[in-house]
CSV table of C-alpha atoms in Angstrom, one decimal:
chain,number,residue,atom,x,y,z
A,177,UNK,CA,-108.7,-97.2,-12.9
A,178,UNK,CA,-108.1,-94.3,-10.5
A,179,UNK,CA,-110.4,-93.9,-7.5
A,180,UNK,CA,-111.0,-90.2,-7.9
A,181,UNK,CA,-111.1,-88.0,-11.0
A,182,UNK,CA,-110.6,-84.2,-11.0
A,183,UNK,CA,-113.8,-82.1,-11.0
A,184,UNK,CA,-114.6,-81.0,-14.5
A,185,UNK,CA,-115.3,-84.2,-16.3
A,186,UNK,CA,-118.6,-84.2,-18.2
A,187,UNK,CA,-120.4,-87.3,-19.5
A,188,UNK,CA,-123.7,-87.5,-21.4
A,189,UNK,CA,-126.0,-90.5,-21.4
A,190,UNK,CA,-128.2,-90.7,-24.5
A,191,UNK,CA,-131.0,-93.3,-24.0
A,192,UNK,CA,-134.6,-93.8,-25.0
A,193,UNK,CA,-136.1,-92.1,-22.0
A,194,UNK,CA,-138.8,-90.5,-24.1
A,195,UNK,CA,-140.3,-94.1,-24.3
A,196,UNK,CA,-141.9,-95.9,-21.4
A,197,UNK,CA,-140.5,-99.5,-21.7
A,198,UNK,CA,-138.2,-101.0,-19.1
A,199,UNK,CA,-135.6,-101.3,-21.9
A,200,UNK,CA,-136.0,-97.5,-22.4
A,201,UNK,CA,-135.8,-96.4,-18.8
A,202,UNK,CA,-133.4,-98.9,-17.3
A,203,UNK,CA,-130.1,-98.3,-19.3
A,204,UNK,CA,-129.7,-94.6,-18.3
A,205,UNK,CA,-130.0,-95.4,-14.7
A,206,UNK,CA,-127.7,-98.4,-14.8
A,207,UNK,CA,-125.1,-96.6,-16.8
A,208,UNK,CA,-125.4,-93.5,-14.5
A,209,UNK,CA,-124.8,-95.6,-11.4
A,210,UNK,CA,-122.0,-97.7,-12.8
A,211,UNK,CA,-120.0,-94.9,-14.5
A,212,UNK,CA,-120.4,-92.6,-11.6
A,213,UNK,CA,-118.8,-95.3,-9.4
A,214,UNK,CA,-115.9,-95.5,-11.8
A,215,UNK,CA,-115.5,-91.8,-12.6
A,216,UNK,CA,-116.0,-90.2,-9.2
A,217,UNK,CA,-116.9,-86.5,-9.3
A,218,UNK,CA,-117.8,-86.3,-13.0
A,219,UNK,CA,-120.9,-84.4,-14.1
A,220,UNK,CA,-123.2,-87.1,-15.6
A,221,UNK,CA,-126.2,-85.8,-17.5
A,222,UNK,CA,-129.1,-87.9,-19.0
A,223,UNK,CA,-129.9,-86.9,-22.6
A,224,UNK,CA,-132.8,-87.7,-24.9
A,225,UNK,CA,-133.4,-87.5,-28.6
A,226,UNK,CA,-136.3,-85.1,-28.0
A,227,UNK,CA,-137.7,-83.0,-25.2
A,228,UNK,CA,-140.2,-85.0,-23.1
A,229,UNK,CA,-141.8,-85.5,-19.7
A,230,UNK,CA,-144.0,-88.4,-18.8
A,231,UNK,CA,-144.8,-90.5,-15.7
A,232,UNK,CA,-142.6,-93.5,-16.6
A,233,UNK,CA,-139.4,-91.5,-16.5
A,234,UNK,CA,-139.9,-90.9,-12.7
A,235,UNK,CA,-138.8,-87.3,-12.9
A,236,UNK,CA,-135.5,-88.0,-14.6
A,237,UNK,CA,-135.1,-84.6,-16.4
A,238,UNK,CA,-133.3,-85.6,-19.6
A,239,UNK,CA,-131.7,-82.8,-21.7
A,240,UNK,CA,-132.7,-82.9,-25.4
A,241,UNK,CA,-129.7,-83.7,-27.6
A,242,UNK,CA,-130.6,-80.7,-29.9
A,243,UNK,CA,-129.4,-78.3,-27.2
A,244,UNK,CA,-126.0,-80.0,-26.8
A,245,UNK,CA,-122.9,-78.6,-28.4
A,246,UNK,CA,-119.7,-80.4,-29.6
A,247,UNK,CA,-117.7,-79.3,-26.6
A,248,UNK,CA,-120.3,-79.7,-23.8
A,249,UNK,CA,-119.2,-83.3,-22.9
A,250,UNK,CA,-116.0,-85.2,-23.0
A,251,UNK,CA,-117.9,-88.3,-24.0
A,252,UNK,CA,-121.5,-89.2,-24.9
A,253,UNK,CA,-122.5,-92.8,-24.0
A,254,UNK,CA,-125.3,-93.9,-26.3
A,255,UNK,CA,-127.7,-96.7,-25.3
A,256,UNK,CA,-131.2,-96.3,-27.0
A,257,UNK,CA,-133.6,-99.0,-27.8
A,258,UNK,CA,-133.5,-97.9,-31.5
A,259,UNK,CA,-130.5,-97.4,-33.8
A,260,UNK,CA,-128.7,-94.1,-33.7
A,261,UNK,CA,-126.2,-92.8,-36.1
A,262,UNK,CA,-123.1,-92.1,-33.9
A,263,UNK,CA,-121.5,-89.8,-36.5
A,264,UNK,CA,-124.4,-87.4,-36.2
A,265,UNK,CA,-123.9,-86.8,-32.5
A,266,UNK,CA,-121.9,-83.8,-31.2
A,267,UNK,CA,-118.4,-84.6,-29.9
A,268,UNK,CA,-117.0,-88.0,-29.0
A,269,UNK,CA,-119.5,-90.8,-28.6
A,270,UNK,CA,-119.4,-94.5,-27.6
A,271,UNK,CA,-122.4,-96.8,-28.3
A,272,UNK,CA,-123.7,-99.2,-25.7
A,273,UNK,CA,-126.5,-101.7,-26.3
A,274,UNK,CA,-127.6,-100.4,-29.7
A,275,UNK,CA,-129.8,-102.6,-32.0
A,276,UNK,CA,-128.2,-102.9,-35.4
A,277,UNK,CA,-129.3,-105.1,-38.3
A,278,UNK,CA,-131.5,-107.2,-36.1
A,279,UNK,CA,-128.7,-108.0,-33.6
A,280,UNK,CA,-128.9,-107.1,-30.0
A,281,UNK,CA,-126.5,-106.6,-27.1
A,282,UNK,CA,-123.8,-104.0,-26.5
A,283,UNK,CA,-121.6,-102.8,-29.3
A,284,UNK,CA,-118.8,-100.3,-28.5
A,285,UNK,CA,-117.3,-97.6,-30.7
A,286,UNK,CA,-114.1,-96.5,-29.1
A,287,UNK,CA,-114.6,-93.0,-30.6
A,288,UNK,CA,-116.2,-91.6,-33.7
A,289,UNK,CA,-112.9,-92.1,-35.6
A,290,UNK,CA,-111.9,-95.4,-33.9
A,291,UNK,CA,-114.4,-97.6,-35.6
A,292,UNK,CA,-116.6,-100.3,-34.1
A,293,UNK,CA,-115.6,-103.1,-31.8
A,294,UNK,CA,-117.5,-106.2,-33.0
A,295,UNK,CA,-117.6,-107.8,-29.6
A,296,UNK,CA,-121.2,-107.8,-28.2
A,297,UNK,CA,-121.7,-108.0,-24.5
A,298,UNK,CA,-124.9,-108.7,-22.4
A,299,UNK,CA,-127.9,-106.6,-21.7
A,300,UNK,CA,-127.5,-103.9,-19.1
A,301,UNK,CA,-130.5,-105.3,-17.2
A,302,UNK,CA,-128.3,-108.0,-15.7
A,303,UNK,CA,-126.9,-105.2,-13.4
A,304,UNK,CA,-130.4,-104.1,-12.3
A,305,UNK,CA,-130.1,-105.6,-8.9
A,306,UNK,CA,-127.4,-103.0,-8.1
A,307,UNK,CA,-129.6,-100.1,-9.0
A,308,UNK,CA,-132.1,-100.0,-6.1
A,309,UNK,CA,-131.5,-100.9,-2.5
A,310,UNK,CA,-133.4,-104.1,-1.3
A,311,UNK,CA,-135.2,-102.0,1.4
A,312,UNK,CA,-136.6,-99.7,-1.2
A,313,UNK,CA,-137.8,-102.6,-3.3
A,314,UNK,CA,-139.5,-104.1,-0.2
A,315,UNK,CA,-141.2,-100.8,0.5
A,316,UNK,CA,-142.4,-100.5,-3.1
A,317,UNK,CA,-143.9,-104.0,-2.9
A,318,UNK,CA,-145.7,-103.2,0.4
A,319,UNK,CA,-147.0,-100.0,-1.2
A,320,UNK,CA,-148.3,-101.8,-4.3
A,321,UNK,CA,-150.0,-104.4,-2.0
A,322,UNK,CA,-151.7,-101.6,-0.1
A,323,UNK,CA,-153.0,-100.3,-3.4
A,324,UNK,CA,-154.4,-103.7,-4.3
A,325,UNK,CA,-152.1,-104.1,-7.3
A,326,UNK,CA,-150.1,-107.0,-5.8
A,327,UNK,CA,-151.3,-110.0,-3.9
A,328,UNK,CA,-149.7,-110.8,-0.6
A,329,UNK,CA,-149.2,-114.4,-1.7
A,330,UNK,CA,-146.7,-115.7,-4.3
A,331,UNK,CA,-147.4,-114.7,-7.8
A,332,UNK,CA,-146.1,-115.3,-11.4
A,333,UNK,CA,-145.3,-112.1,-13.3
A,334,UNK,CA,-146.4,-111.9,-16.9
A,335,UNK,CA,-144.8,-109.2,-18.9
A,336,UNK,CA,-146.8,-108.3,-22.0
A,337,UNK,CA,-145.9,-106.0,-24.9
A,338,UNK,CA,-148.0,-104.6,-27.7
A,339,UNK,CA,-147.2,-107.7,-29.8
A,340,UNK,CA,-148.1,-110.2,-27.1
A,341,UNK,CA,-151.0,-112.5,-28.2
A,342,UNK,CA,-153.0,-112.2,-25.0
A,343,UNK,CA,-155.8,-114.6,-25.9
A,344,UNK,CA,-153.6,-117.4,-27.1
A,345,UNK,CA,-150.9,-117.0,-24.4
A,346,UNK,CA,-153.1,-116.6,-21.4
A,347,UNK,CA,-154.0,-120.3,-21.0
A,348,UNK,CA,-150.3,-121.3,-21.2
A,349,UNK,CA,-149.4,-118.7,-18.5
A,350,UNK,CA,-152.1,-120.1,-16.3
A,351,UNK,CA,-150.7,-123.6,-16.8
A,352,UNK,CA,-147.2,-122.4,-16.0
A,353,UNK,CA,-148.5,-120.9,-12.7
A,354,UNK,CA,-150.2,-124.2,-12.0
A,355,UNK,CA,-147.0,-126.1,-12.6
A,356,UNK,CA,-145.2,-123.9,-10.0
A,357,UNK,CA,-148.2,-124.2,-7.6
A,358,UNK,CA,-148.7,-120.5,-7.8
A,359,UNK,CA,-152.3,-119.2,-7.3
A,360,UNK,CA,-151.8,-115.6,-8.6
A,361,UNK,CA,-150.7,-114.0,-11.8
A,362,UNK,CA,-149.8,-110.3,-12.1
A,363,UNK,CA,-149.6,-108.5,-15.5
A,364,UNK,CA,-146.9,-105.9,-16.2
A,365,UNK,CA,-147.5,-104.2,-19.6
A,366,UNK,CA,-145.1,-102.3,-21.8
A,367,UNK,CA,-146.5,-99.6,-24.1
A,368,UNK,CA,-150.3,-99.1,-24.3
A,369,UNK,CA,-152.7,-100.6,-21.7
A,370,UNK,CA,-153.6,-104.2,-22.7
A,371,UNK,CA,-157.0,-105.8,-22.9
A,372,UNK,CA,-158.4,-107.1,-19.6
A,373,UNK,CA,-157.0,-110.5,-18.7
A,374,UNK,CA,-158.9,-111.0,-15.5
A,375,UNK,CA,-155.6,-110.7,-13.5
A,376,UNK,CA,-154.3,-107.6,-11.6
A,377,UNK,CA,-152.0,-105.4,-13.6
A,378,UNK,CA,-149.5,-102.6,-13.1
A,379,UNK,CA,-150.0,-99.4,-15.0
A,380,UNK,CA,-148.3,-99.5,-18.4
A,381,UNK,CA,-146.3,-96.3,-17.6
A,382,UNK,CA,-145.2,-97.4,-14.1
A,383,UNK,CA,-141.9,-96.1,-12.8
A,384,UNK,CA,-138.7,-98.2,-12.9
A,385,UNK,CA,-138.7,-98.8,-9.2
A,386,UNK,CA,-142.2,-100.3,-9.2
A,387,UNK,CA,-141.3,-102.6,-12.2
A,388,UNK,CA,-138.1,-103.8,-10.6
A,389,UNK,CA,-140.0,-104.4,-7.3
A,390,UNK,CA,-142.5,-106.6,-9.2
A,391,UNK,CA,-139.7,-108.6,-10.8
A,392,UNK,CA,-137.6,-109.0,-7.7
A,393,UNK,CA,-140.6,-110.2,-5.6
A,394,UNK,CA,-142.0,-112.6,-8.2
A,395,UNK,CA,-141.8,-116.3,-7.8
A,396,UNK,CA,-141.4,-116.6,-11.6
A,397,UNK,CA,-141.4,-114.4,-14.6
A,398,UNK,CA,-142.7,-114.8,-18.2
A,399,UNK,CA,-140.8,-112.1,-20.1
A,400,UNK,CA,-141.9,-110.5,-23.3
A,401,UNK,CA,-138.5,-109.0,-24.2
A,402,UNK,CA,-134.9,-109.3,-23.4
A,403,UNK,CA,-134.9,-106.4,-20.9
A,404,UNK,CA,-137.3,-108.0,-18.5
A,405,UNK,CA,-135.6,-111.3,-18.9
A,406,UNK,CA,-132.2,-109.6,-18.0
A,407,UNK,CA,-133.7,-107.9,-14.9
A,408,UNK,CA,-135.2,-111.3,-13.8
A,409,UNK,CA,-131.8,-112.8,-14.3
A,410,UNK,CA,-130.2,-110.1,-12.1
A,411,UNK,CA,-132.6,-110.8,-9.2
A,412,UNK,CA,-132.1,-114.6,-9.6
A,413,UNK,CA,-135.8,-115.3,-10.5
A,414,UNK,CA,-137.0,-118.3,-12.5
A,415,UNK,CA,-137.8,-116.9,-15.9
A,416,UNK,CA,-138.7,-117.8,-19.5
A,417,UNK,CA,-138.9,-115.6,-22.6
A,418,UNK,CA,-141.8,-115.7,-25.0
A,419,UNK,CA,-140.1,-114.9,-28.3
A,420,UNK,CA,-142.1,-116.3,-31.2
A,421,UNK,CA,-140.0,-114.6,-33.9
A,422,UNK,CA,-136.6,-115.2,-32.3
A,423,UNK,CA,-135.8,-111.5,-32.2
A,424,UNK,CA,-134.3,-111.4,-28.7
A,425,UNK,CA,-132.7,-114.9,-28.7
A,426,UNK,CA,-129.1,-113.7,-29.5
A,427,UNK,CA,-129.2,-111.2,-26.6
A,428,UNK,CA,-130.8,-113.6,-24.1
A,429,UNK,CA,-128.3,-116.3,-24.8
A,430,UNK,CA,-125.6,-114.0,-23.6
A,431,UNK,CA,-126.9,-114.2,-20.0
A,432,UNK,CA,-129.3,-117.1,-20.1
A,433,UNK,CA,-130.0,-120.4,-21.8
A,434,UNK,CA,-131.8,-121.3,-25.0
A,435,UNK,CA,-133.8,-123.7,-22.8
A,436,UNK,CA,-135.5,-120.7,-21.3
A,437,UNK,CA,-137.0,-119.4,-24.6
A,438,UNK,CA,-140.5,-120.4,-25.8
A,439,UNK,CA,-141.3,-119.8,-29.4
A,440,UNK,CA,-145.0,-120.7,-29.1
A,441,UNK,CA,-147.7,-120.8,-26.4
A,442,UNK,CA,-147.7,-124.6,-26.4
A,443,UNK,CA,-144.0,-124.6,-25.5
A,444,UNK,CA,-144.2,-122.2,-22.6
A,445,UNK,CA,-144.8,-124.8,-19.8
A,446,UNK,CA,-142.0,-126.9,-21.1
A,447,UNK,CA,-139.7,-123.9,-21.1
A,448,UNK,CA,-140.7,-123.1,-17.5
A,449,UNK,CA,-140.0,-126.7,-16.5
A,450,UNK,CA,-136.5,-126.5,-18.0
A,451,UNK,CA,-135.9,-123.1,-16.5
A,452,UNK,CA,-136.1,-124.6,-13.1
A,453,UNK,CA,-133.0,-126.7,-13.9
A,454,UNK,CA,-130.9,-124.0,-15.5
A,455,UNK,CA,-127.7,-123.2,-13.6
A,456,UNK,CA,-127.0,-119.4,-13.3
A,457,UNK,CA,-123.6,-118.0,-14.4
A,458,UNK,CA,-121.9,-114.8,-13.3
A,459,UNK,CA,-120.0,-114.5,-16.7
A,460,UNK,CA,-122.4,-111.9,-18.1
A,461,UNK,CA,-121.9,-109.6,-15.1
A,462,UNK,CA,-118.1,-109.9,-15.4
A,463,UNK,CA,-118.1,-109.1,-19.1
A,464,UNK,CA,-120.3,-106.0,-18.5
A,465,UNK,CA,-118.0,-104.8,-15.7
A,466,UNK,CA,-115.0,-105.1,-17.9
A,467,UNK,CA,-116.8,-103.4,-20.7
A,468,UNK,CA,-117.9,-100.5,-18.6
A,469,UNK,CA,-114.4,-100.1,-17.2
A,470,UNK,CA,-113.2,-99.7,-20.8
A,471,UNK,CA,-115.9,-97.0,-21.4
A,472,UNK,CA,-114.8,-95.2,-18.3
A,473,UNK,CA,-111.2,-95.3,-19.6
A,474,UNK,CA,-112.3,-93.7,-22.8
A,475,UNK,CA,-113.9,-90.9,-20.9
A,476,UNK,CA,-110.8,-90.3,-18.8
A,477,UNK,CA,-108.6,-90.3,-21.9
A,478,UNK,CA,-110.9,-87.6,-23.4
A,479,UNK,CA,-110.6,-85.6,-20.2
A,480,UNK,CA,-106.8,-85.9,-20.2
A,481,UNK,CA,-106.7,-84.5,-23.8
A,482,UNK,CA,-109.1,-81.6,-23.4
A,483,UNK,CA,-109.2,-80.7,-19.7
A,484,UNK,CA,-112.2,-79.4,-17.8
A,485,UNK,CA,-115.2,-78.0,-19.7
A,486,UNK,CA,-117.5,-75.3,-18.5
A,487,UNK,CA,-121.2,-75.8,-19.2
A,488,UNK,CA,-122.6,-73.2,-21.6
A,489,UNK,CA,-125.5,-70.9,-20.4
A,490,UNK,CA,-127.7,-72.2,-23.2
A,491,UNK,CA,-127.2,-75.8,-22.1
A,492,UNK,CA,-127.8,-74.9,-18.5
A,493,UNK,CA,-131.0,-73.2,-19.4
A,494,UNK,CA,-132.1,-76.2,-21.4
A,495,UNK,CA,-131.2,-78.5,-18.5
A,496,UNK,CA,-133.1,-76.2,-16.1
A,497,UNK,CA,-136.2,-76.5,-18.3
A,498,UNK,CA,-135.9,-80.2,-18.3
A,499,UNK,CA,-135.6,-80.4,-14.6
A,500,UNK,CA,-138.7,-78.1,-14.1
A,501,UNK,CA,-140.7,-80.4,-16.3
A,502,UNK,CA,-139.4,-83.4,-14.5
A,503,UNK,CA,-140.4,-81.9,-11.1
A,504,UNK,CA,-143.9,-81.1,-12.5
A,505,UNK,CA,-144.2,-84.7,-13.7
A,506,UNK,CA,-143.0,-86.0,-10.3
A,507,UNK,CA,-145.6,-83.8,-8.6
A,508,UNK,CA,-148.3,-85.2,-10.9
A,509,UNK,CA,-147.2,-88.7,-10.2
A,510,UNK,CA,-147.5,-88.1,-6.4
A,511,UNK,CA,-151.0,-86.7,-6.8
A,512,UNK,CA,-151.9,-89.7,-9.0
A,513,UNK,CA,-150.6,-92.2,-6.4
A,514,UNK,CA,-152.5,-90.3,-3.6
A,515,UNK,CA,-155.7,-90.5,-5.7
A,516,UNK,CA,-155.1,-94.2,-6.3
A,517,UNK,CA,-154.8,-94.8,-2.5
A,518,UNK,CA,-158.1,-92.9,-1.9
A,519,UNK,CA,-159.8,-94.7,-4.7
A,520,UNK,CA,-158.6,-98.1,-3.3
A,521,UNK,CA,-159.9,-97.2,0.2
A,522,UNK,CA,-163.3,-96.1,-1.2
A,523,UNK,CA,-163.5,-99.3,-3.2
A,524,UNK,CA,-163.0,-101.3,0.0
A,525,UNK,CA,-165.7,-99.3,1.9
A,526,UNK,CA,-168.4,-101.7,0.6
A,527,UNK,CA,-166.6,-104.6,2.3
A,528,UNK,CA,-166.1,-102.6,5.5
A,529,UNK,CA,-169.7,-101.4,5.6
A,530,UNK,CA,-171.5,-104.6,6.8
A,531,UNK,CA,-168.9,-105.2,9.4
A,532,UNK,CA,-169.4,-101.7,10.8
A,533,UNK,CA,-173.2,-102.1,10.9
A,534,UNK,CA,-172.8,-105.4,12.7
A,535,UNK,CA,-170.5,-103.8,15.3
A,536,UNK,CA,-172.9,-101.0,15.8
A,537,UNK,CA,-175.8,-103.4,16.3
A,538,UNK,CA,-173.9,-105.4,18.9
A,539,UNK,CA,-172.8,-102.3,20.7
A,540,UNK,CA,-176.5,-101.2,20.9
A,541,UNK,CA,-177.5,-104.6,22.3
A,542,UNK,CA,-174.7,-104.5,24.8
A,543,UNK,CA,-175.7,-101.0,25.9
A,544,UNK,CA,-179.3,-102.1,26.4
A,545,UNK,CA,-178.2,-105.1,28.5
A,546,UNK,CA,-175.9,-102.8,30.6
A,547,UNK,CA,-178.9,-100.5,31.3
A,548,UNK,CA,-181.1,-103.5,32.3
A,549,UNK,CA,-178.4,-104.7,34.7
A,550,UNK,CA,-178.0,-101.2,36.3
A,551,UNK,CA,-181.8,-101.0,36.7
A,552,UNK,CA,-182.0,-104.4,38.4
A,553,UNK,CA,-179.1,-103.5,40.7
A,554,UNK,CA,-180.8,-100.2,41.7
A,555,UNK,CA,-184.1,-102.1,42.4
A,556,UNK,CA,-182.3,-104.6,44.7
A,557,UNK,CA,-180.5,-101.8,46.5
A,558,UNK,CA,-183.8,-100.0,47.1
A,559,UNK,CA,-185.4,-103.2,48.4
A,560,UNK,CA,-182.5,-103.8,50.8
A,561,UNK,CA,-182.6,-100.3,52.1
A,562,UNK,CA,-186.4,-100.6,52.8
A,563,UNK,CA,-185.9,-103.9,54.7
A,564,UNK,CA,-183.2,-102.3,56.9
A,565,UNK,CA,-185.7,-99.6,57.8
A,566,UNK,CA,-188.3,-102.0,59.4
A,567,UNK,CA,-188.8,-102.5,63.2
A,568,UNK,CA,-188.2,-106.2,62.9
A,569,UNK,CA,-184.7,-105.6,61.4
A,570,UNK,CA,-183.8,-103.2,64.2
A,571,UNK,CA,-185.2,-105.4,67.0
A,572,UNK,CA,-183.3,-108.5,65.8
A,573,UNK,CA,-180.0,-106.7,65.6
A,574,UNK,CA,-178.6,-108.0,69.0
A,575,UNK,CA,-179.5,-111.7,68.3
A,576,UNK,CA,-177.9,-111.4,64.8
A,577,UNK,CA,-174.6,-110.1,66.3
A,578,UNK,CA,-174.5,-112.9,68.9
A,579,UNK,CA,-175.2,-115.5,66.3
A,580,UNK,CA,-172.5,-114.1,64.0
A,581,UNK,CA,-169.9,-114.3,66.8
A,582,UNK,CA,-170.8,-117.9,67.8
A,583,UNK,CA,-170.7,-118.9,64.2
A,584,UNK,CA,-167.2,-117.4,63.7
A,585,UNK,CA,-165.7,-119.6,66.5
């Protein structure tokens, strides 16, 4: 692999950024970082199957695939959470982490004409720890604690999806936390807002940085899909997967152990106990790195064949519209976070109120005592001045002086 590529290479990343799950938002960011490291000065653009803008994408600004022409990119890397027909995409395409026939993992097509490579490789989430600097994750955790969404003590993270049986699984999650001697549980939903569990929860459309911060800071994780399990694996957290139908088992076994999978609520505590003994392997990361190296080589080969491409005006205009919408969404997110801070401060004002009233009462009592002391001091000074003005005090001055000198010897 060469360290620097000539300017002009263009790469598209088609993922499911129109959806708000971690498995929809994480791949485009992981692929962008990893391929940018390998390809140097290439223009790498996120793509989406339809135009969108929502809070969970964090202002990504994905270009709709309908505005892309066959010569706009040397290669389009496809990694959605739902199947996509590669042959229908413009230009050369390579598929990464596409679900097909109930199987999960990464499946590569060298090009549209090259045919599929049957070798499946692990979930991109195992590289999530490379995506955000530890200092940023720490700052996000502190921010969430200030908002009251995270406890300052250790917590177990419970990831729930739309299919998670909350009522049946909640007692098992509580027992898993008890097993680990953890007093707090935090809920991280994917999709719609779940029913109230009595535990603090992250918004269902939280940005990727907040979700990764929750996972990285958790003492243990109960995952509801392969993507959260992969992210927990990347941050070396103790984790189990609740997978009653066995849908995600093949993908999870590529980076974890079957011992970490619970197929029923009654087996969750046992899976958590076994997860404490599982030895971690770096094989999944090595396989992914080799695989992404191969994807980068495909892109370089396409660049060598066709040379640089100039972006079309129509595509630039579509990209500009996507960026404007992303900036508007980012602005709305900042306003929402500011309102959340204000709301949290106001909600705590009831707790601060009695303390403030007590402080004011004590301050008033202290001020009254201070005034009493000053009044007594003024009275004593007046009495002493009156005594010094008497004849007896003036006539006894000489004996007092002599007595003072004799006493000082």
